[in-house]
Coordinates of C-alpha atoms in Angstrom, one line a residue:
X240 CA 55.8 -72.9 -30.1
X241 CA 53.4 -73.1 -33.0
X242 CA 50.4 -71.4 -33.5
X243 CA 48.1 -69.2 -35.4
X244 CA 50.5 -66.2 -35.4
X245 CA 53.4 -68.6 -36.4
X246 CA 51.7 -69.9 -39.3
X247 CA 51.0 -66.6 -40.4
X248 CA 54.6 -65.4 -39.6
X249 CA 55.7 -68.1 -42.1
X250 CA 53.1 -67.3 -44.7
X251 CA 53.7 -63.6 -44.6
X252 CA 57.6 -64.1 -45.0
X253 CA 57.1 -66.0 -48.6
X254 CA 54.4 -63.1 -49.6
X255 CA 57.1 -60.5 -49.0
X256 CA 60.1 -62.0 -50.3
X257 CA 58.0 -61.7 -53.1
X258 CA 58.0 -58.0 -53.4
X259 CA 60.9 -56.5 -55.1
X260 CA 62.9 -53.8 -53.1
X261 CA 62.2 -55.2 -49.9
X262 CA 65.3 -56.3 -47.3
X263 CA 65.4 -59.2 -44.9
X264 CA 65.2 -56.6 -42.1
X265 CA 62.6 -54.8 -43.5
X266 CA 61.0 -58.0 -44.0
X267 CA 61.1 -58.8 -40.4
X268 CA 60.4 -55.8 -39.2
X269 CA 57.3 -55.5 -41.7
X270 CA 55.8 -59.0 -40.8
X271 CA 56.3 -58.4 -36.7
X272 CA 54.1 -55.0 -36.9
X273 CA 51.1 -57.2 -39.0
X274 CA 51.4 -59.5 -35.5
X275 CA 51.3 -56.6 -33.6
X276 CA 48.0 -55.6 -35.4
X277 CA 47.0 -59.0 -34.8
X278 CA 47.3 -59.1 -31.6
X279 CA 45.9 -55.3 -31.2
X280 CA 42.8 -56.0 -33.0
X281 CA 41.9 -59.3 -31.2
X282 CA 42.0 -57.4 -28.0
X283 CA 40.2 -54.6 -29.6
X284 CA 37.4 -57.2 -29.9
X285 CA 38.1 -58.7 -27.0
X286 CA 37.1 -55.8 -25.0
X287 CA 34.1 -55.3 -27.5
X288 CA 32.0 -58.0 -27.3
X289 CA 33.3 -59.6 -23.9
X290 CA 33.9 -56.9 -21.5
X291 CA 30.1 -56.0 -22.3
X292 CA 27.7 -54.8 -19.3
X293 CA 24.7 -56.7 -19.4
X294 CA 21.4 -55.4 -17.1
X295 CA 22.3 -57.6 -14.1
X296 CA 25.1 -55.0 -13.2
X297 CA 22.8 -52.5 -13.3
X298 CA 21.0 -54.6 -10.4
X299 CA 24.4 -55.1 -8.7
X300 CA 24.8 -51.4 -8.5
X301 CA 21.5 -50.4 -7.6
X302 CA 21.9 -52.9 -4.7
X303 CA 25.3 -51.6 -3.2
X304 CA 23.7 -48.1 -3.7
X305 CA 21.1 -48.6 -1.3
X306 CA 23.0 -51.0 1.2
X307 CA 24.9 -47.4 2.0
X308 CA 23.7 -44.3 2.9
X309 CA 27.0 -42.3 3.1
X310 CA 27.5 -39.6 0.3
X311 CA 31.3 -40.8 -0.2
X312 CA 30.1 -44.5 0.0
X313 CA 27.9 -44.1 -3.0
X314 CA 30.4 -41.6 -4.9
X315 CA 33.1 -44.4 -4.5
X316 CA 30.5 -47.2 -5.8
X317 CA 29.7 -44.4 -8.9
X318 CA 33.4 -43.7 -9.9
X319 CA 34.1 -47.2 -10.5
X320 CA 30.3 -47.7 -12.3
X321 CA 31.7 -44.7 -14.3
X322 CA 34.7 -45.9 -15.6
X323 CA 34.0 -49.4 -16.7
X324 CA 31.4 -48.0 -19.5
X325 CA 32.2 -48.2 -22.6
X326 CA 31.3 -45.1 -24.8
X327 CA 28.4 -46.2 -26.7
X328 CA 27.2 -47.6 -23.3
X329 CA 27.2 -44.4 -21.2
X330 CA 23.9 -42.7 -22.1
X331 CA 22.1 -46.5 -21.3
X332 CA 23.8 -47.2 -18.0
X333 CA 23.4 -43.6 -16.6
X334 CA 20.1 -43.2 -17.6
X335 CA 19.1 -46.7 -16.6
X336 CA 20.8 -46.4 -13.0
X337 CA 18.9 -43.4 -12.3
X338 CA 15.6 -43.9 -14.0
X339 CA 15.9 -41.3 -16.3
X340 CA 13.8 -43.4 -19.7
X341 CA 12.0 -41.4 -22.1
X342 CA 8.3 -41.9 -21.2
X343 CA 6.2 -44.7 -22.7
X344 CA 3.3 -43.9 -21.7
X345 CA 2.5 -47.8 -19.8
X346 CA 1.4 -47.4 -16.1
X347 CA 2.9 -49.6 -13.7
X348 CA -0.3 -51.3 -12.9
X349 CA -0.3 -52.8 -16.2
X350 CA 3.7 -53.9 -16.2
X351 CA 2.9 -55.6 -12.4
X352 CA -0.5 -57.4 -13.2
X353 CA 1.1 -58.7 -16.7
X354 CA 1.4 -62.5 -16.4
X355 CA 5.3 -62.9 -17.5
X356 CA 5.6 -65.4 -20.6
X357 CA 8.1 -67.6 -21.7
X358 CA 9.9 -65.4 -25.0
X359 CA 9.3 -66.1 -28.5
X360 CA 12.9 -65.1 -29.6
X361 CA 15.6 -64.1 -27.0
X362 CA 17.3 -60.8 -27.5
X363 CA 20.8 -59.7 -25.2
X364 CA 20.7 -58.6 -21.5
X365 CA 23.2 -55.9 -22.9
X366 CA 22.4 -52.5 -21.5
X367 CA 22.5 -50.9 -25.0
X368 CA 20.4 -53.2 -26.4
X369 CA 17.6 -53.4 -24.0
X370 CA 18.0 -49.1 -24.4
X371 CA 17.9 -48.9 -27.7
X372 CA 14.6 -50.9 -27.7
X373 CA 13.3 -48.6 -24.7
X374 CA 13.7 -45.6 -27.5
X375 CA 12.6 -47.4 -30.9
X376 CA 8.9 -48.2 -28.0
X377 CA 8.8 -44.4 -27.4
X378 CA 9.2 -43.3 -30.9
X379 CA 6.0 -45.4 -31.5
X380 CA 3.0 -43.4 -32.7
X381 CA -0.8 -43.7 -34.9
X382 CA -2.9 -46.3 -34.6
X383 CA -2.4 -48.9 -32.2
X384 CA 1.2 -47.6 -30.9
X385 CA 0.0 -48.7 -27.4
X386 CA -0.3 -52.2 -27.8
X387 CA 3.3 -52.1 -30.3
X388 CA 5.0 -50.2 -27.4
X389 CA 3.8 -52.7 -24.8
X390 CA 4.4 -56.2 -27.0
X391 CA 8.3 -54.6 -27.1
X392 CA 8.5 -53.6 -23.2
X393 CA 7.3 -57.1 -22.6
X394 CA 9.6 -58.7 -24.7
X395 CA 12.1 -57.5 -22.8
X396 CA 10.5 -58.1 -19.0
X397 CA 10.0 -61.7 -20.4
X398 CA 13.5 -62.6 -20.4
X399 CA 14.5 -60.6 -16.9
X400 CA 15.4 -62.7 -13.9
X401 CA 12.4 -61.6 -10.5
X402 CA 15.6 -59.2 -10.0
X403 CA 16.4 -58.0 -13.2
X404 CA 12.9 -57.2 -13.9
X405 CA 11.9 -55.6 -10.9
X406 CA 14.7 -52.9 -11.2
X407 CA 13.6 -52.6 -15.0
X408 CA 10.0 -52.0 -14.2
X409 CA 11.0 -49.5 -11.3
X410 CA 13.7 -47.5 -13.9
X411 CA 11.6 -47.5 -16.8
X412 CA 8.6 -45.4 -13.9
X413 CA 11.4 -43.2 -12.7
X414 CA 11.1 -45.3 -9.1
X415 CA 14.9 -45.9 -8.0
X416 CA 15.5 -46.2 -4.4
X417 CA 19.1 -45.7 -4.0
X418 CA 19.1 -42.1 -3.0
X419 CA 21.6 -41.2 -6.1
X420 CA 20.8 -38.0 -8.0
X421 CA 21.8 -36.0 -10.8
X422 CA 23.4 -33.7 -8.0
X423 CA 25.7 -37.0 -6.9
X424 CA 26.7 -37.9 -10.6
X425 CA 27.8 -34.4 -11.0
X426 CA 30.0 -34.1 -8.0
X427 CA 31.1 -37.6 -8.7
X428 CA 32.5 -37.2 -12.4
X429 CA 33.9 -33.6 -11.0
X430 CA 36.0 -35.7 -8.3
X431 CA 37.2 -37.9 -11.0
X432 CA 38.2 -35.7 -13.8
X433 CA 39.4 -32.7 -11.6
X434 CA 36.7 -30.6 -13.6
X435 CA 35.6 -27.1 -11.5
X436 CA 32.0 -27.3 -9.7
X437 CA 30.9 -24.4 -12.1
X438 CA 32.1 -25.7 -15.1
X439 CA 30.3 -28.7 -14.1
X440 CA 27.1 -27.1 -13.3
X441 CA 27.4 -25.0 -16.6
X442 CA 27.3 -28.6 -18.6
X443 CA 24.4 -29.5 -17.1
X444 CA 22.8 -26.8 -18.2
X445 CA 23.5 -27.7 -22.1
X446 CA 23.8 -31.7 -22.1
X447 CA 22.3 -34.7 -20.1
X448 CA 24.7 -36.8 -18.0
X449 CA 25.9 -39.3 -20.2
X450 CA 27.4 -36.7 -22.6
X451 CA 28.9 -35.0 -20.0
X452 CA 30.8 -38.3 -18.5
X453 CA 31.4 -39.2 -22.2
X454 CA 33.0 -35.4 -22.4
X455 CA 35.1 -35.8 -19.6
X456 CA 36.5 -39.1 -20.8
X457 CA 37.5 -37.4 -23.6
X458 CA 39.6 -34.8 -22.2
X459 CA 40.9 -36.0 -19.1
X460 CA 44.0 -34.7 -19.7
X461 CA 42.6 -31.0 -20.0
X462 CA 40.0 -30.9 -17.2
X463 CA 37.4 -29.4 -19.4
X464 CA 34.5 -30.1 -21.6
X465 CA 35.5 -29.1 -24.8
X466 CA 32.9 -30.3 -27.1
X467 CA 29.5 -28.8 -24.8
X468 CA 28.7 -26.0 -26.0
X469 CA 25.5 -23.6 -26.1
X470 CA 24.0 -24.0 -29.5
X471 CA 21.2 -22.6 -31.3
X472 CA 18.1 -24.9 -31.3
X473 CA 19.8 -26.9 -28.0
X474 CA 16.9 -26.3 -25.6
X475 CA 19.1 -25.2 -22.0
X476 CA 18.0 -26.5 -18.8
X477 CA 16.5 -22.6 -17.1
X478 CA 17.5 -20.8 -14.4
X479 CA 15.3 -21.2 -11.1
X480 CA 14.2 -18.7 -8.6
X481 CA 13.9 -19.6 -4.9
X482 CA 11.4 -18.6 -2.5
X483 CA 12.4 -15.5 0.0
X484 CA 10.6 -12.6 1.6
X485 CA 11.0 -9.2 1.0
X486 CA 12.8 -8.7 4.3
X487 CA 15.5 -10.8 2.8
X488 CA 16.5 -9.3 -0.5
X489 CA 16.4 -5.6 1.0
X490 CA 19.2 -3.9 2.1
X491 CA 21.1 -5.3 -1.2
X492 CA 20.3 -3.9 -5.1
X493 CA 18.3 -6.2 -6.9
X494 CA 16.7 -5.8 -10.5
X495 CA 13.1 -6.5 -9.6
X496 CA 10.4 -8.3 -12.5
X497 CA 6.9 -9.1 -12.4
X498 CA 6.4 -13.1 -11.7
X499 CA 3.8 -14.5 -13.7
X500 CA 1.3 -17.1 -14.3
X501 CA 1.9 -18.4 -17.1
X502 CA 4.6 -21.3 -18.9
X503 CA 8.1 -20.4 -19.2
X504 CA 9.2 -20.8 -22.1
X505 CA 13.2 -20.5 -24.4
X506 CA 12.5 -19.0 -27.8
X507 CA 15.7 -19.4 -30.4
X508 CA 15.4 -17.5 -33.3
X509 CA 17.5 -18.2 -36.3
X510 CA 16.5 -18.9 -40.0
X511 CA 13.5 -20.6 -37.9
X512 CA 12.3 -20.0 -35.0
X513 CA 11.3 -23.3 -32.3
X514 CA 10.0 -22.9 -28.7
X515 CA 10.7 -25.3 -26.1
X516 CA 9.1 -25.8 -22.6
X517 CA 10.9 -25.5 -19.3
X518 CA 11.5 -29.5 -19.6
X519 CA 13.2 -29.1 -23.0
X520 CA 9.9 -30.0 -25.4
X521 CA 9.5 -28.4 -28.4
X522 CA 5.8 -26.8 -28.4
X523 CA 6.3 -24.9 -31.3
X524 CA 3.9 -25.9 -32.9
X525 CA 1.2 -24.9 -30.0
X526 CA 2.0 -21.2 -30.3
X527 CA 1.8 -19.8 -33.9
X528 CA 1.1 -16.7 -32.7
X529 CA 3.9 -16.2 -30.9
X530 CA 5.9 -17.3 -33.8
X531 CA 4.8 -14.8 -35.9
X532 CA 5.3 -12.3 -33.2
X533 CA 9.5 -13.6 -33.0
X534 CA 10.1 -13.0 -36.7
X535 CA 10.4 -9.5 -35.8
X536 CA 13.1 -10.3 -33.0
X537 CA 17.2 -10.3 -34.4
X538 CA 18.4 -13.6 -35.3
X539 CA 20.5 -15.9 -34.5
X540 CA 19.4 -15.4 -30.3
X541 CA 18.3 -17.5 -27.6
X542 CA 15.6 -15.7 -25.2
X543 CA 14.2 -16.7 -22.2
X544 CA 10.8 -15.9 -21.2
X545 CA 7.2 -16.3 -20.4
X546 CA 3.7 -16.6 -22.0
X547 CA 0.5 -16.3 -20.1
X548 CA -3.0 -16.0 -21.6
X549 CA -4.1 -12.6 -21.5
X550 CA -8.1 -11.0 -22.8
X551 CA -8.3 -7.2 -21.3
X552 CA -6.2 -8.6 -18.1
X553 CA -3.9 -11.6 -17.4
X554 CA -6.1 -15.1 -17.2
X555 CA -5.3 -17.6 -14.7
X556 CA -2.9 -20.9 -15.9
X557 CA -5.6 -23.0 -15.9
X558 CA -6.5 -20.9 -19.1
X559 CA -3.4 -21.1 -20.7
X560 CA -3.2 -24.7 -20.4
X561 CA -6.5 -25.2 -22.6
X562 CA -4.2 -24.5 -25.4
X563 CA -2.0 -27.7 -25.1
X564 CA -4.7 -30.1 -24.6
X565 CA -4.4 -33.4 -26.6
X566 CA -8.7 -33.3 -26.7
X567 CA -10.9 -30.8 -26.6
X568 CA -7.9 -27.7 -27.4
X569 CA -9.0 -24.3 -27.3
X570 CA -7.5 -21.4 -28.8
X571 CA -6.8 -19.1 -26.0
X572 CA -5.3 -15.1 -26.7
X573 CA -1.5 -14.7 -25.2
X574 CA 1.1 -12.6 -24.3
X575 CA 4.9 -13.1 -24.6
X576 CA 7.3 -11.7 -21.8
X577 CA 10.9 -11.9 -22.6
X578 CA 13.5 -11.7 -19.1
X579 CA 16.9 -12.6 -20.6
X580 CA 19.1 -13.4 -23.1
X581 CA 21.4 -16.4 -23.2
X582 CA 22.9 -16.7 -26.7
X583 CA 23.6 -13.9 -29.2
X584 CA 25.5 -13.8 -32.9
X585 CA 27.2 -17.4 -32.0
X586 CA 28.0 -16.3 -28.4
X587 CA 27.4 -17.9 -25.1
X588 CA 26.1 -15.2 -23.1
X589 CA 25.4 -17.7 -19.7
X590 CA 28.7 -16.5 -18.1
X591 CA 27.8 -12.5 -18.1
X592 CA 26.7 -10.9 -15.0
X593 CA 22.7 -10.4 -14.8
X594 CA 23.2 -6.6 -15.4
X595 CA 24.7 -7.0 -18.8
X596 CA 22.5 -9.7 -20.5
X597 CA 19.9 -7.1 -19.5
X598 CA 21.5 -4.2 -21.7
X599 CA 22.0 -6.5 -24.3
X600 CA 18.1 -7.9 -24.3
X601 CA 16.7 -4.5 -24.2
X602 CA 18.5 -3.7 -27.5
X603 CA 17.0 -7.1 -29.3
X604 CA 13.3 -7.3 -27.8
X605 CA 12.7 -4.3 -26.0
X606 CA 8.6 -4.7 -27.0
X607 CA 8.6 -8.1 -24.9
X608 CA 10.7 -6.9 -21.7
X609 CA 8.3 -6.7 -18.6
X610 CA 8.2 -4.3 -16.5
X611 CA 11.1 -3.5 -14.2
X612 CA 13.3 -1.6 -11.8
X613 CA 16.3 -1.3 -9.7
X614 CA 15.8 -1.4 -5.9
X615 CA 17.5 -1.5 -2.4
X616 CA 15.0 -0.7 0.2
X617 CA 12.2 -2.2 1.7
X618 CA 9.8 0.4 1.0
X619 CA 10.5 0.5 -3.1
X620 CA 10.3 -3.5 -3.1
X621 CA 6.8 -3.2 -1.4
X622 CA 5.7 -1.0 -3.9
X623 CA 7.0 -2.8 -6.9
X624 CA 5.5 -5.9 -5.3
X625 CA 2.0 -4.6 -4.4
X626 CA 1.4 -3.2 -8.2
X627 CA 2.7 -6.7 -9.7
X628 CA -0.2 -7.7 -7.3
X629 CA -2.6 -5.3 -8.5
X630 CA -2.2 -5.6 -12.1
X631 CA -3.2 -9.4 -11.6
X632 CA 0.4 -11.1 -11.4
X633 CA 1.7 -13.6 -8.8
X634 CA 4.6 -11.1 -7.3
X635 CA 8.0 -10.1 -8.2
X636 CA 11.3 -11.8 -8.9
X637 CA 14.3 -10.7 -7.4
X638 CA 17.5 -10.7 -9.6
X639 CA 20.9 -10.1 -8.1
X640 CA 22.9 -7.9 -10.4
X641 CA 26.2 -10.3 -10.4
X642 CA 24.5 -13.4 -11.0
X643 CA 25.6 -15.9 -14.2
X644 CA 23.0 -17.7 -15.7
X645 CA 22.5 -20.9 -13.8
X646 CA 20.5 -23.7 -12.6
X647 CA 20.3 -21.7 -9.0
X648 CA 21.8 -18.9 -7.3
X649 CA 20.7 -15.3 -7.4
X650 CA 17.1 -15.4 -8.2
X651 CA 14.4 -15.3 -5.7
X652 CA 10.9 -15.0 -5.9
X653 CA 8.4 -13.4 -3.7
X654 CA 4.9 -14.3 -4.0
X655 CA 1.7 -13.1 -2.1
X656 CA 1.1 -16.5 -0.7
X657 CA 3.7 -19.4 0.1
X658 CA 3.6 -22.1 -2.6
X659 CA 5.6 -25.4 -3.4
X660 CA 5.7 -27.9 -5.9
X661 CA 4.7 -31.4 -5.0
X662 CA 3.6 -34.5 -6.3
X663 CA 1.0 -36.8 -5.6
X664 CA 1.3 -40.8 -4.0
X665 CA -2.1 -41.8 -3.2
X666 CA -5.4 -40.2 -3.3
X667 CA -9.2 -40.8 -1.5
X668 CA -12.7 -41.2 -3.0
X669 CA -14.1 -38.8 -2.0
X670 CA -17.8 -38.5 -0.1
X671 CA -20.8 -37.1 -0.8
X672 CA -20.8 -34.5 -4.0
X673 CA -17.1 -35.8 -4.8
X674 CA -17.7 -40.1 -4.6
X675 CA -17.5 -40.3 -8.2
X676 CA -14.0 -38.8 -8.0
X677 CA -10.4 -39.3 -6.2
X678 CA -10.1 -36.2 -4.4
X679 CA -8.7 -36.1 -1.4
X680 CA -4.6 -36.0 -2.6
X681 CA -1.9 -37.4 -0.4
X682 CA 0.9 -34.7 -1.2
X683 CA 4.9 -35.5 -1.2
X684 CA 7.8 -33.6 -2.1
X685 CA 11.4 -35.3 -3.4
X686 CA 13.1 -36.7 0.1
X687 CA 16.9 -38.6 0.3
X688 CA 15.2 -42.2 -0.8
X689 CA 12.0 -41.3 -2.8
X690 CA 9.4 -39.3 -1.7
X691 CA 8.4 -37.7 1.7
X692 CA 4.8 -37.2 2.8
X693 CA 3.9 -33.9 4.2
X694 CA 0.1 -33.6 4.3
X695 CA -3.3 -34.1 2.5
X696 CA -5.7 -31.9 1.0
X697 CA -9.1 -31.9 -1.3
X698 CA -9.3 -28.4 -1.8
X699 CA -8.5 -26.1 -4.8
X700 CA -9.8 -27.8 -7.4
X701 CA -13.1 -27.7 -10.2
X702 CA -15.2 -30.7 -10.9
X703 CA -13.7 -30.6 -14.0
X704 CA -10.1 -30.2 -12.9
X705 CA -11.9 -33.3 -10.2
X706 CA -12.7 -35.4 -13.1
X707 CA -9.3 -34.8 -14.9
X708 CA -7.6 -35.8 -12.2
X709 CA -9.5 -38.8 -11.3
X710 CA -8.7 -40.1 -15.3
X711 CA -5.2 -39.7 -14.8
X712 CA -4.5 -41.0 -11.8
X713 CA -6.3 -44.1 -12.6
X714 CA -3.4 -44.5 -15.5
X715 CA -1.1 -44.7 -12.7
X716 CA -2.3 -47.1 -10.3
X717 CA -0.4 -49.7 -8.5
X718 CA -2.7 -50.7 -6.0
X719 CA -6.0 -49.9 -4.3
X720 CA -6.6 -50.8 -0.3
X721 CA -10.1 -49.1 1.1
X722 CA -11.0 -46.2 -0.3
X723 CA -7.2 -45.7 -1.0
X724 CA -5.6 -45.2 -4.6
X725 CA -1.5 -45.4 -4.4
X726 CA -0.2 -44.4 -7.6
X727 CA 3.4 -44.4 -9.1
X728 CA 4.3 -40.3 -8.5
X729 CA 3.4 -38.9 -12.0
X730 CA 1.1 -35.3 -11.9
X731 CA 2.4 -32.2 -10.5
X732 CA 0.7 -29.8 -8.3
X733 CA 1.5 -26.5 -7.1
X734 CA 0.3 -26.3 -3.7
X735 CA -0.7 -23.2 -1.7
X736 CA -0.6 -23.2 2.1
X737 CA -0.4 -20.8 5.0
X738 CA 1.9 -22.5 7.5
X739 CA 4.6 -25.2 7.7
X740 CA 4.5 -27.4 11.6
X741 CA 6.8 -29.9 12.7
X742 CA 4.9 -33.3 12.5
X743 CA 5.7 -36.4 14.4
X744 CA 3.9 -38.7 11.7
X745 CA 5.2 -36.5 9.0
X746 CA 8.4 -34.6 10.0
X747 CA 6.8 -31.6 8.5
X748 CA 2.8 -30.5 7.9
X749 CA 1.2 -27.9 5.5
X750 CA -1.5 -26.5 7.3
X751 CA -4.2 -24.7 5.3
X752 CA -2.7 -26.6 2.4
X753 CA -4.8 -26.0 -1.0
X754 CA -4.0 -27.0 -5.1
X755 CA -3.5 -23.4 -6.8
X756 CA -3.4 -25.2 -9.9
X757 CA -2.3 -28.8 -11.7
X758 CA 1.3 -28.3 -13.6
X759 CA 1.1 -30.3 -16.5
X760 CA 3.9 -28.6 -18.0
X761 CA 6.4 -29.9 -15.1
X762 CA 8.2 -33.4 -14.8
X763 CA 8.1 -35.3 -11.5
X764 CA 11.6 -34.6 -10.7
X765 CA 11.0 -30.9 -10.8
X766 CA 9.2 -31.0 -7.7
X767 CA 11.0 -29.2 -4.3
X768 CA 12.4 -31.3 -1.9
X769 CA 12.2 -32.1 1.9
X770 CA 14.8 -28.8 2.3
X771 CA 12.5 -26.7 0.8
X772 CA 10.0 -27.1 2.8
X773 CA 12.8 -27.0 5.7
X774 CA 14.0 -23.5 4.4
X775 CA 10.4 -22.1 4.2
X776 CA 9.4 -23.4 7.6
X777 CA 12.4 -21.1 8.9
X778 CA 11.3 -18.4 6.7
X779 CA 7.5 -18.8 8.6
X780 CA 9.6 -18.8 12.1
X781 CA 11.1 -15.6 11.4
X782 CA 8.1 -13.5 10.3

C-alpha cells in the first residue's frame, strides 16, 4: 500500500543511512517511532479541531434536560455532557448550560425587540468562541461601552438558528428552564470521580464549577482536588445562617453574636489589603476607611465580617448603601465587625471546628469582634437576643460549637420578625399618589424550574426607593399587558411578613408581606427557595 506515511518511510530511510553510527535496526526502529508521532499528532488534531462542541449541543442538552424531571435522569444526561469537554472548553459549556455569564448589562427587552440581521463577517458556533466574546463585551467600559457591548452580543445572535438564539438570549439573562443547579453539577461530578460530598462542597467554596470538573479530571485516579486551594486574595463563597427560633437552638450550647444590618463583607490582609462582597466583588475601593483601619490587623489573614453605617447608633442599610451608589454617592460613617477567621500564616483554617477559629480570631482582631457569649438555655438566649434588639441590631446568630466553615450547616439566625429573600417578576402601576411609579411588586422565590410566585405587596418602600425601583425595573422589561410590567428576575428584596398560608393559586402565601429593604448587594440566585418558605411555614405551625 502506498501512501503518505510510505513516502515518508522511504525518505526517512535515505536521511538516516546518512548519519554515521547508526545500524539498520536502529534505523528501523528510529523511522517507525517518527510514524508513530505521525500518526499521534494527526489524531492529536483530529480531536482538536473536529471533536469541537459548537452552541447547538448546548441546545441539545438543555432540551433533554427539561424533557425529564427525574434527579438521576438529568445526572445521567450531565455525566456524559461532562465528559465529552475538552479542557479549555469546560468553563464555557458549564457556565453556558446553566446561565452562569458575567453580566452585560443589556436587558432582555432590547435582545427580543432587536430585528436579527444578516452578519457582516461570520465567526464559529464553537462554545469557546462565542464565550470568549461574551467576556471581551463585559470587560467593555468609558464612553459608549453600551453600544460596543451590544454591536458584539448581536454579532453573535445574528448567526444563531430561532433555537440557538433563543437559548443564548435566555443563558446570557440567567433564564434556563431545565431545573439543573449548581447543587446537581456538584453531586453529579462527585458520582463520577468518586470525590466525598464534603470535599466537594469545600471546592465550591474556593472555585466555580468549571475548575472544579476541570480538577477532577485531572486527578481521577486520586479522588481529590489537588490544585483548589484557599488562597490569599481568592474571595470564598461565605458561610450562611438559616432561619430558626429560639425554641430550637436551646437545650444545645451555641456561641451566640449580634446579627446586623449592614453588608457582609471578607477582608484579606497581606502586603495589601482588598475587600470583597458576599458575591465575590472587590469593593475595596468603596471603603478606605476600613482599609486604614485593617493595616493594624496581622497579615497574611482572611476575616470574615460585617460593616454597617453607624453615627451615635447603628443606621439602617438603606444608609449604608448610599455609599456604593454609581450617582449621587455619599460618604456615610461605618463600623467593621469581624465573626471569623478563615485563613491564617498560609493555612486553611475552613476545616476547624467553630470554637477554635474563634480563639484564634480573638488573638488577631480582638478590637473588631462583636459582642458574644456561650449559651444553653432558653432564658440566656432571650436575654442575649432582646439586648441585640435593644441596642438597634436585627437579632442574634446562633453558632454550633463543632461546625466547619461551610456554605450551610450550623448557623442559624434568629430575627425579631420573619424575613426571606425574594425576587421580583412583574410589578403594577400603581394608583393615585404612586401612578407615576411601578409599585405594587409580584414577589417569587427560586422553585424546581424557575421561579415560584408566593404573593404581592406595595408596602415598605420611600418614594425615592419608589422611583429607584421604577428606573430599574424598566431596564428589565420583557413585556407590558395592562397595567402589568413582567420583567426578566434581576433586583432583590428582603421581604418582611408575619405569616406563611397554604394557597391554592400559589401553593404558599405571605400574609402581611412588606419590603424591609432593596438588596443591591445580592445576586438573583441568592434568593431562598420554595423549601424555605416550606421550612418557615412549619416553623409558624409550631409556635
Amino acid at each position: 500500500m502506498h501512501s503518505y506515511a510510505s513516502d515518508s518511510l522511504i525518505h526517512s530511510g535515505i536521511f538516516i543511512k546518512g548519519i554515521d553510527g547508526i545500524s539498520a535496526p536502529e534505523a528501523i526502529f528510529f523511522i517507525s517511532l517518527l510514524q508513530i508521532g505521525q500518526i499521534f499528532s494527526i489524531r492529536v488534531m483530529y480531536d482538536f479541531y473536529i471533536n469541537i462542541v459548537e452552541f447547538g449541543e448546548i441546545v441539545k442538552i438543555c432540551k433533554a434536560l427539561e424533557a425529564c424531571s427525574g434527579r438521576k435522569d438529568k445526572k445521567s444526561i450531565l455525566k456524559k455532557f461532562i465528559l465529552s469537554l475538552k479542557e479549555n472548553e469546560t468553563e464555557a459549556g458549564i457556565n453556558f448550560l446553566i446561565g452562569n455569564i458575567p453580566k452585560i448589562n443589556i436587558g432582555w427587552g432590547i435582545l427580543r425587540r432587536k430585528k436579527m440581521q444578516s452578519p457582516l463577517s461570520p465567526i464559529s458556533k464553537e462554545i469557546s468562541t462565542l464565550y470568549n466574546r461574551l467576556l471581551e463585551a463585559g470587560e467593555i467600559k468609558g464612553e459608549d461601552a453600551r453600544r460596543k457591548r451590544e454591536a458584539i452580543i448581536f454579532s453573535i445572535i445574528n448567526q444563531l438558528n430561532k433555537e440557538e438564539r433563543d437559548c443564548f438570549i435566555r443563558s446570557i439573562m440567567g433564564e434556563m428552564r431545565h431545573g439543573v443547579s449548581d447543587g446537581l453539577i456538584l453531586e453529579t461530578i462527585s458520582e463520577i470521580w468518586g470525590i466525598e460530598k464534603d470535599k466537594i462542597e469545600k471546592a465550591y467554596m474556593l472555585a466555580p464549577l468549571s475548575k472544579i470538573v476541570i480538577s477532577a479530571k485531572k486527578n481521577k485516579r486520586k479522588n481529590k482536588l489537588e490544585d483548589i486551594k484557599i488562597r490569599l486574595y481568592d474571595p470564598i463563597k461565605p458561610m450562611m445562617a438559616e432561619s430558626a427560633t429560639i425554641k430550637e437552638i436551646a437545650g444545645k450550647r451555641h456561641a451566640l453574636e449580634y446579627k446586623f444590618d449592614g453588608i457582609r463583607v471578607q477582608i484579606h490582609v497581606g502586603k495589601e489589603i482588598k475587600i470583597f462582597s458576599r458575591n465575590l466583588r472587590e469593593i475595596t475601593h468603596y471603603l478606605p476607611e476600613i482599609v486604614g483601619e485593617a493595616k493594624e490587623i496581622e497579615k497574611n489573614v482572611i476575616l470574615d465580617g460585617e460593616i454597617i453605617a453607624f453615627s451615635l447608633h447603628p443606621l439602617p442599610f438603606q444608609e449604608l448603601m448610599k455609599k456604593f451608589r454609581v450617582r449621587n454617592r455619599i460618604d456615610i460613617r461605618t463600623k467593621l465587625f469581624v465573626f471569623d477567621i478563615l485563613y491564617r500564616k498560609n493555612k486553611s483554617l475552613l476545616d476547624l471546628e467553630y470554637r477554635e477559629r474563634w480563639k484564634l480570631l480573638k488573638d488577631v482582631a480582638p478590637q473588631y469582634i462583636p459582642p458574644h457569649i456561650e449559651a444553653v438555655n432558653e432564658r440566656e438566649i432571650k436575654e442575649f437576643f432582646q439586648k441585640a434588639i435593644k441596642d438597634g441590631h436585627e437579632g442574634i446568630v446562633a453558632k454550633d460549637l463543632k461546625s466547619k466553615y461551610r456554605l450551610h450547616g450550623g448557623w442559624y439566625k434568629i430575627k425579631k420578625s420573619y424575613s426571606l429573600d425574594m425576587t421580583i417578576i412583574a410589578a403594577e402601576w400603581g394608583h393615585g399618589r404612586r401612578h407615576r411609579w411601578l409599585s405594587d411588586y409580584w414577589l417569587a422565590v427560586k422553585g424546581m424550574k424557575g421561579f415560584h410566585m408566593v404573593g404581592k405587596t406595595f408596602k415598605g418602600l420611600t418614594d425615592k426607593e419608589f422611583e429607584e425601583m421604577t428606573e430599574e425595573l424598566l431596564k428589565w422589561k420583557i413585556k407590558e399587558e395592562g397595567r402589568v410590567v413582567f420583567v426578566k428576575p434581576s433586583i432583590v428584596v428582603e421581604v418582611e411578613f408575619n405569616d406563611i398560608q397554604k394557597s391554592k393559586k400559589y401553593g404558599y402565601a405571605l400574609r402581611f408581606a412588606r419590603i424591609s429593604r432593596i438588596r443591591w448587594d445580592k445576586e438573583v440566585d441568592e434568593i431562598n427557595t420554595i423549601e424555605d418558605v416550606a421550612r418557615v411555614y412549619e416553623i409558624l405551625r409550631r409556635r
